CSV table of C-alpha atoms in Angstrom, one decimal:
chain,number,residue,atom,x,y,z
A,1,MET,CA,128.3,-50.0,110.3
A,2,HIS,CA,129.7,-51.5,113.6
A,3,VAL,CA,133.1,-52.9,113.1
A,4,ASP,CA,132.2,-56.0,115.2
A,5,LEU,CA,130.1,-57.2,112.3
A,6,PHE,CA,133.3,-57.9,110.4
A,7,ASP,CA,134.9,-60.1,113.1
A,8,PHE,CA,135.4,-63.8,112.8
A,9,ALA,CA,137.4,-66.5,114.5
A,10,LEU,CA,140.7,-67.5,112.9
A,11,PRO,CA,143.0,-70.2,114.4
A,12,PRO,CA,146.6,-69.0,114.3
A,13,GLU,CA,147.7,-72.2,112.5
A,14,ARG,CA,145.7,-71.0,109.4
A,15,ILE,CA,148.2,-68.2,108.8
A,16,ALA,CA,150.6,-69.2,106.0
A,17,LEU,CA,154.3,-68.6,106.6
A,18,ARG,CA,155.4,-69.6,103.2
A,19,PRO,CA,153.8,-69.5,99.7
A,20,ALA,CA,152.6,-72.6,97.8
A,21,THR,CA,155.1,-74.2,95.4
A,22,PRO,CA,154.6,-73.7,92.5
A,23,ARG,CA,152.7,-70.5,93.1
A,24,ASP,CA,149.7,-71.5,91.0
A,25,ALA,CA,149.2,-74.7,93.0
A,26,ALA,CA,147.6,-72.6,95.8
A,27,ARG,CA,144.0,-73.4,96.6
A,28,MET,CA,141.3,-71.1,95.3
A,29,LEU,CA,137.8,-70.8,96.8
A,30,VAL,CA,135.3,-69.6,94.1
A,31,VAL,CA,132.5,-67.6,95.6
A,32,THR,CA,129.4,-66.8,93.5
A,33,PRO,CA,125.7,-66.2,94.3
A,34,GLU,CA,125.2,-69.9,93.5
A,35,GLY,CA,127.6,-71.0,96.2
A,36,LEU,CA,131.2,-72.1,96.9
A,37,ALA,CA,133.5,-74.3,94.9
A,38,ASP,CA,137.0,-75.6,95.7
A,39,ARG,CA,139.6,-75.1,93.0
A,40,ILE,CA,143.3,-74.3,92.7
A,41,VAL,CA,144.7,-71.2,91.1
A,42,ALA,CA,145.8,-73.1,88.0
A,43,ASP,CA,142.1,-73.6,87.3
A,44,LEU,CA,141.5,-69.9,86.9
A,45,PRO,CA,141.2,-70.0,83.0
A,46,SER,CA,138.2,-72.4,83.3
A,47,GLN,CA,136.5,-70.1,85.8
A,48,LEU,CA,136.6,-67.0,83.5
A,49,ARG,CA,135.3,-66.3,80.1
A,50,ALA,CA,136.9,-65.4,76.8
A,51,GLY,CA,136.9,-61.6,76.6
A,52,ASP,CA,137.5,-61.1,80.3
A,53,LEU,CA,140.4,-59.0,81.4
A,54,LEU,CA,142.5,-59.3,84.6
A,55,VAL,CA,144.0,-56.1,86.1
A,56,PHE,CA,147.3,-56.5,87.9
A,57,ASN,CA,149.2,-54.0,90.1
A,58,ASP,CA,152.8,-53.7,88.9
A,59,THR,CA,154.2,-52.1,92.0
A,60,ARG,CA,157.5,-53.5,93.3
A,61,VAL,CA,158.2,-54.0,97.0
A,62,ILE,CA,161.2,-52.1,98.3
A,63,PRO,CA,163.3,-53.2,101.3
A,64,ALA,CA,161.5,-50.6,103.5
A,65,GLN,CA,162.3,-51.8,107.0
A,66,LEU,CA,165.3,-50.1,108.7
A,67,GLU,CA,166.9,-50.7,112.1
A,68,GLY,CA,169.1,-47.9,113.5
A,69,THR,CA,170.1,-45.8,116.5
A,70,ARG,CA,169.7,-42.3,117.8
A,71,GLY,CA,172.4,-42.0,120.4
A,72,THR,CA,171.9,-45.1,122.6
A,73,ALA,CA,168.2,-45.5,121.6
A,74,ARG,CA,167.3,-48.3,119.2
A,75,ILE,CA,165.0,-47.0,116.5
A,76,GLY,CA,163.0,-49.1,114.0
A,77,ALA,CA,161.4,-47.5,110.9
A,78,THR,CA,159.0,-48.9,108.2
A,79,LEU,CA,158.7,-46.5,105.3
A,80,HIS,CA,155.2,-46.3,103.9
A,81,LYS,CA,154.8,-43.3,101.6
A,82,ARG,CA,157.2,-41.2,99.5
A,83,GLU,CA,156.8,-37.5,100.2
A,84,GLY,CA,159.7,-36.3,98.0
A,85,PRO,CA,162.9,-37.4,96.2
A,86,ARG,CA,164.7,-38.0,99.5
A,87,ARG,CA,161.9,-37.9,102.0
A,88,TRP,CA,159.6,-40.7,103.2
A,89,ARG,CA,156.8,-40.9,105.7
A,90,ALA,CA,157.6,-43.8,108.2
A,91,PHE,CA,156.0,-45.6,111.1
A,92,VAL,CA,158.7,-45.5,113.8
A,93,ARG,CA,159.2,-48.0,116.6
A,94,ASN,CA,160.4,-46.3,119.8
A,95,GLY,CA,159.5,-43.0,118.3
A,96,ARG,CA,159.0,-41.4,121.7
A,97,ARG,CA,162.8,-41.2,121.8
A,98,LEU,CA,162.9,-38.9,118.8
A,99,ARG,CA,162.7,-35.2,118.6
A,100,GLU,CA,162.3,-32.8,115.7
A,101,GLY,CA,165.6,-32.7,113.8
A,102,ASP,CA,167.2,-35.8,115.4
A,103,ALA,CA,169.5,-37.8,113.1
A,104,ILE,CA,169.1,-41.6,112.9
A,105,ASP,CA,172.0,-43.8,111.9
A,106,PHE,CA,170.8,-46.9,110.1
A,107,GLY,CA,174.3,-48.3,109.4
A,108,HIS,CA,175.9,-48.9,106.0
A,109,GLU,CA,176.5,-45.2,105.7
A,110,VAL,CA,172.7,-44.5,105.7
A,111,THR,CA,171.4,-41.7,107.9
A,112,ALA,CA,168.1,-39.8,108.0
A,113,THR,CA,166.8,-36.8,109.9
A,114,ALA,CA,163.3,-37.0,111.6
A,115,HIS,CA,160.8,-34.2,110.9
A,116,ASP,CA,157.1,-33.5,111.2
A,117,ARG,CA,155.6,-36.1,113.6
A,118,GLU,CA,151.9,-36.7,112.8
A,119,GLU,CA,149.1,-37.8,115.1
A,120,ASP,CA,149.4,-41.4,114.0
A,121,GLY,CA,152.9,-41.5,115.4
A,122,SER,CA,154.6,-41.5,112.0
A,123,TRP,CA,157.6,-39.3,111.1
A,124,ALA,CA,159.0,-37.9,107.9
A,125,LEU,CA,162.5,-39.1,107.3
A,126,ALA,CA,164.8,-37.0,105.2
A,127,PHE,CA,167.7,-39.1,103.9
A,128,ALA,CA,171.2,-37.6,103.8
A,129,GLY,CA,173.5,-37.6,100.8
A,130,ASP,CA,173.0,-37.7,97.0
A,131,GLU,CA,172.5,-41.4,96.2
A,132,PRO,CA,169.0,-42.4,95.3
A,133,VAL,CA,167.1,-43.6,98.3
A,134,GLU,CA,166.4,-46.9,96.6
A,135,LEU,CA,170.2,-47.6,96.6
A,136,LEU,CA,170.4,-46.7,100.3
A,137,LEU,CA,167.6,-49.2,101.1
A,138,GLU,CA,169.3,-51.9,99.1
A,139,ARG,CA,172.2,-51.5,101.5
A,140,ALA,CA,170.5,-51.0,104.8
A,141,GLY,CA,166.9,-52.2,104.4
A,142,ARG,CA,165.0,-55.5,104.9
A,143,MET,CA,162.0,-56.9,103.0
A,144,PRO,CA,158.9,-55.7,105.0
A,145,LEU,CA,157.0,-58.9,105.7
A,146,PRO,CA,153.6,-58.4,107.2
A,147,PRO,CA,153.6,-58.3,111.0
A,148,TYR,CA,151.5,-61.6,111.2
A,149,ILE,CA,154.4,-63.4,109.4
A,150,ALA,CA,157.3,-61.4,110.8
A,151,GLY,CA,156.1,-62.1,114.3
A,152,LYS,CA,156.4,-65.9,113.8
A,153,ARG,CA,159.7,-66.1,111.9
A,154,ASP,CA,162.6,-64.0,110.6
A,155,THR,CA,162.8,-62.6,107.1
A,156,ASP,CA,165.3,-64.6,105.0
A,157,ALA,CA,166.7,-64.7,101.5
A,158,ARG,CA,163.7,-66.6,100.1
A,159,ASP,CA,161.4,-63.7,100.9
A,160,ALA,CA,163.3,-61.4,98.5
A,161,ALA,CA,161.8,-63.5,95.7
A,162,ASP,CA,158.7,-64.9,97.3
A,163,TYR,CA,157.3,-61.5,98.2
A,164,GLN,CA,157.5,-60.0,94.7
A,165,THR,CA,155.0,-60.7,92.0
A,166,MET,CA,156.0,-61.6,88.4
A,167,PHE,CA,154.6,-58.2,87.4
A,168,ALA,CA,156.7,-56.1,89.8
A,169,ALA,CA,158.2,-53.3,87.8
A,170,GLU,CA,157.7,-49.9,89.6
A,171,PRO,CA,159.6,-49.6,92.9
A,172,GLY,CA,157.7,-48.0,95.7
A,173,ALA,CA,155.5,-50.5,97.7
A,174,VAL,CA,156.2,-51.5,101.2
A,175,ALA,CA,153.7,-54.4,101.0
A,176,ALA,CA,153.1,-56.8,98.1
A,177,PRO,CA,149.8,-56.9,96.1
A,178,THR,CA,149.6,-60.5,97.3
A,179,ALA,CA,146.8,-61.9,95.1
A,180,ALA,CA,149.2,-61.6,92.1
A,181,LEU,CA,151.8,-63.7,94.0
A,182,HIS,CA,149.9,-66.7,92.7
A,183,PHE,CA,150.6,-66.1,89.0
A,184,THR,CA,153.3,-67.8,86.9
A,185,PRO,CA,154.3,-67.5,83.3
A,186,ALA,CA,152.5,-70.9,82.6
A,187,LEU,CA,149.3,-69.6,84.1
A,188,LEU,CA,149.5,-66.4,82.1
A,189,ALA,CA,150.0,-68.4,78.9
A,190,ALA,CA,147.0,-70.5,79.7
A,191,LEU,CA,144.9,-67.4,80.3
A,192,GLN,CA,146.0,-65.9,77.0
A,193,HIS,CA,145.2,-69.2,75.2
A,194,GLY,CA,141.7,-68.9,76.6
A,195,ARG,CA,141.5,-65.3,75.2
A,196,ILE,CA,141.6,-63.8,78.7
A,197,ASP,CA,143.7,-60.7,78.5
A,198,HIS,CA,145.4,-58.6,81.2
A,199,ALA,CA,146.5,-55.1,81.9
A,200,THR,CA,148.6,-53.4,84.6
A,201,LEU,CA,148.3,-50.3,86.7
A,202,THR,CA,150.4,-49.0,89.6
A,203,LEU,CA,149.4,-48.5,93.2
A,204,HIS,CA,152.2,-48.3,95.8
A,205,VAL,CA,150.9,-50.2,98.7
A,206,GLY,CA,151.7,-48.6,102.0
A,207,ALA,CA,152.3,-50.0,105.5
A,208,GLY,CA,149.0,-48.5,106.5
A,209,THR,CA,147.3,-51.5,104.9
A,210,PHE,CA,148.3,-53.5,108.0
A,211,LEU,CA,147.0,-50.9,110.5
A,212,PRO,CA,144.0,-52.2,112.6
A,213,VAL,CA,140.7,-50.5,112.6
A,214,LYS,CA,140.5,-48.9,116.0
A,215,ALA,CA,137.1,-47.1,115.5
A,216,GLU,CA,133.9,-48.9,116.7
A,217,ASP,CA,132.0,-47.7,113.6
A,218,THR,CA,133.3,-47.7,110.0
A,219,ALA,CA,132.1,-44.1,109.6
A,220,ASP,CA,134.8,-43.0,112.1
A,221,HIS,CA,137.7,-44.8,110.5
A,222,ARG,CA,140.3,-42.7,108.6
A,223,MET,CA,141.7,-44.6,105.6
A,224,HIS,CA,145.4,-44.3,104.7
A,225,ALA,CA,146.3,-42.7,101.4
A,226,GLU,CA,148.3,-44.4,98.7
A,227,TRP,CA,149.7,-43.1,95.4
A,228,GLY,CA,148.5,-44.7,92.2
A,229,ARG,CA,148.5,-44.3,88.4
A,230,ILE,CA,146.3,-45.5,85.5
A,231,ASP,CA,147.4,-44.2,82.1
A,232,ALA,CA,145.1,-43.2,79.3
A,233,THR,CA,145.8,-46.4,77.3
A,234,THR,CA,145.0,-48.7,80.2
A,235,ALA,CA,141.8,-46.8,81.0
A,236,ALA,CA,140.7,-47.1,77.4
A,237,ARG,CA,141.4,-50.8,77.4
A,238,LEU,CA,139.3,-51.4,80.5
A,239,ASN,CA,136.4,-49.4,79.0
A,240,ALA,CA,136.6,-51.3,75.7
A,241,VAL,CA,136.4,-54.7,77.5
A,242,ARG,CA,133.2,-53.8,79.3
A,243,ALA,CA,131.7,-52.2,76.2
A,244,GLY,CA,132.4,-55.4,74.3
A,245,GLY,CA,130.6,-57.6,76.9
A,246,GLY,CA,133.7,-58.7,78.8
A,247,ARG,CA,134.3,-58.4,82.5
A,248,VAL,CA,137.1,-56.6,84.3
A,249,ILE,CA,138.4,-58.8,87.1
A,250,ALA,CA,140.7,-57.0,89.6
A,251,VAL,CA,143.6,-59.1,90.9
A,252,GLY,CA,144.0,-57.9,94.4
A,253,THR,CA,142.2,-55.2,96.5
A,254,THR,CA,144.8,-52.6,95.5
A,255,SER,CA,143.9,-53.0,91.8
A,256,LEU,CA,140.2,-52.8,92.7
A,257,ARG,CA,140.6,-49.7,94.8
A,258,LEU,CA,142.5,-47.8,92.2
A,259,VAL,CA,140.1,-48.8,89.3
A,260,GLU,CA,137.2,-47.7,91.5
A,261,SER,CA,138.9,-44.4,92.4
A,262,ALA,CA,139.4,-43.7,88.7
A,263,THR,CA,135.9,-44.6,87.5
A,264,ASP,CA,133.2,-41.9,87.0
A,265,ALA,CA,129.5,-42.0,87.8
A,266,ASP,CA,128.8,-43.4,84.3
A,267,GLY,CA,131.1,-46.4,84.7
A,268,GLN,CA,133.9,-45.0,82.6
A,269,VAL,CA,137.5,-45.4,83.8
A,270,GLN,CA,139.4,-42.2,83.5
A,271,PRO,CA,143.2,-41.7,83.5
A,272,PHE,CA,144.3,-41.2,87.1
A,273,GLU,CA,147.5,-40.1,88.9
A,274,GLY,CA,147.6,-39.2,92.5
A,275,ASP,CA,146.6,-40.3,96.0
A,276,THR,CA,143.6,-42.4,96.8
A,277,SER,CA,142.1,-43.1,100.2
A,278,ILE,CA,138.9,-44.8,99.0
A,279,PHE,CA,137.3,-46.8,101.8
A,280,ILE,CA,134.8,-49.4,100.5
A,281,THR,CA,132.2,-50.8,102.9
A,282,PRO,CA,128.8,-52.5,102.3
A,283,GLY,CA,126.4,-50.2,100.5
A,284,TYR,CA,129.1,-49.1,98.1
A,285,ARG,CA,128.1,-49.2,94.4
A,286,PHE,CA,130.9,-50.8,92.3
A,287,ARG,CA,131.4,-48.9,89.0
A,288,GLY,CA,134.6,-50.2,87.3
A,289,ILE,CA,135.1,-53.8,88.2
A,290,ASP,CA,133.0,-57.0,87.8
A,291,GLY,CA,134.9,-59.4,90.0
A,292,LEU,CA,137.9,-59.8,92.3
A,293,MET,CA,140.6,-62.4,92.9
A,294,THR,CA,142.1,-61.9,96.4
A,295,ASN,CA,143.6,-63.7,99.3
A,296,PHE,CA,141.9,-64.2,102.7
A,297,HIS,CA,142.0,-61.2,104.9
A,298,LEU,CA,142.2,-60.2,108.6
A,299,PRO,CA,139.2,-60.1,110.8
A,300,ARG,CA,137.8,-56.5,111.3
A,301,SER,CA,140.1,-55.3,108.5
A,302,THR,CA,139.2,-52.7,105.8
A,303,LEU,CA,139.9,-55.5,103.2
A,304,PHE,CA,137.3,-57.9,104.7
A,305,MET,CA,134.9,-54.9,104.7
A,306,LEU,CA,135.7,-54.5,101.0
A,307,VAL,CA,135.0,-58.1,100.0
A,308,SER,CA,131.8,-58.0,102.1
A,309,ALA,CA,130.8,-54.9,100.1
A,310,LEU,CA,131.3,-56.8,96.9
A,311,MET,CA,129.7,-60.1,97.8
A,312,GLY,CA,127.5,-59.4,100.8
A,313,LEU,CA,128.5,-59.7,104.5
A,314,ASP,CA,126.5,-62.9,105.2
A,315,ARG,CA,128.0,-64.6,102.1
A,316,MET,CA,131.6,-63.7,103.0
A,317,GLN,CA,131.2,-64.7,106.6
A,318,ALA,CA,129.9,-68.1,105.4
A,319,ALA,CA,132.8,-68.3,102.9
A,320,TYR,CA,135.4,-67.5,105.5
A,321,ALA,CA,133.9,-70.0,107.9
A,322,TYR,CA,134.1,-72.6,105.2
A,323,ALA,CA,137.7,-71.7,104.4
A,324,VAL,CA,138.7,-72.0,108.1
A,325,GLU,CA,136.9,-75.4,108.5
A,326,ASN,CA,138.5,-76.7,105.3
A,327,ASP,CA,142.1,-75.7,106.0
A,328,TYR,CA,142.5,-72.9,103.6
A,329,ARG,CA,145.7,-70.9,104.3
A,330,PHE,CA,145.2,-67.2,105.1
A,331,TYR,CA,146.9,-63.8,104.4
A,332,SER,CA,149.8,-62.7,102.3
A,333,TYR,CA,151.4,-66.1,101.6
A,334,GLY,CA,148.0,-68.0,101.8
A,335,ASP,CA,145.4,-69.3,99.4
A,336,ALA,CA,143.2,-67.3,97.0
A,337,SER,CA,139.5,-66.6,96.6
A,338,LEU,CA,137.7,-65.7,93.3
A,339,LEU,CA,134.7,-63.5,94.0
A,340,ILE,CA,132.2,-63.1,91.2
A,341,PRO,CA,129.0,-61.2,92.3
């Protein structure tokens, strides 16, 4: 499909720079084949059914942005995928100033050596020393806010809490699974009171999620790979919910992509551990999920293609036009949509 089909006009003032307070006070546009409905996230229990199950991503965002020097050259790095105990693949700013084997000083006694430049301009960074890389990043790194927020304001102390979900447990993401940012303990208790259960999986979101689609046709786009895991117990729970007549609702596109990666042709979720680079566009047959709660996405992005595959391109174009006209807030700190096909 031509990428231009997934374009839409978005005024820059619709981009949210801070989350709603409290988190579950964010607006939520409910999209079904019957039409659109304005709600808030706290209304979610009334929009689902007893026996449904929500699937959350329990990845934890690490302070993955680093600023350093190689000689007199300023070098910026955003880690995006672990390749070993002390080695991360990173997108590098001013990477043309690097050569194989160059050492980068990130300050705070944190250094790394650059190796194996790839066609996308990324480098592998091998960190020196014996300390866990996570401790090095706590000293030298910054929270990796998305470029459409970071370009409008500086990262600050609030973001350390605002950009983590209440489910964050497994360190490794360089971007938050933002749909889950809307959840609070009170909302989770209300869902449980309505007999709406939840489960967690892990997908470490990479910085590739922010990369633009440069191809003119979706068939020519190369999707970035991310590491994920669904254990046997969780897979069995998801299968049991659907066997009992309930629905599996993914919270966030990361949860959806991992469940779909782990689901076989018969609709059974299998245990999964490894990389996934699944790319979902219209025409895809969903096998493991029955709905999606997600934020509003970038024009021409792989995520807008995904929601269009779930709900239909015409319906999502209309829903996004409605959201723009009615002052919904977009992107990571913005409002939510609940998509039930």
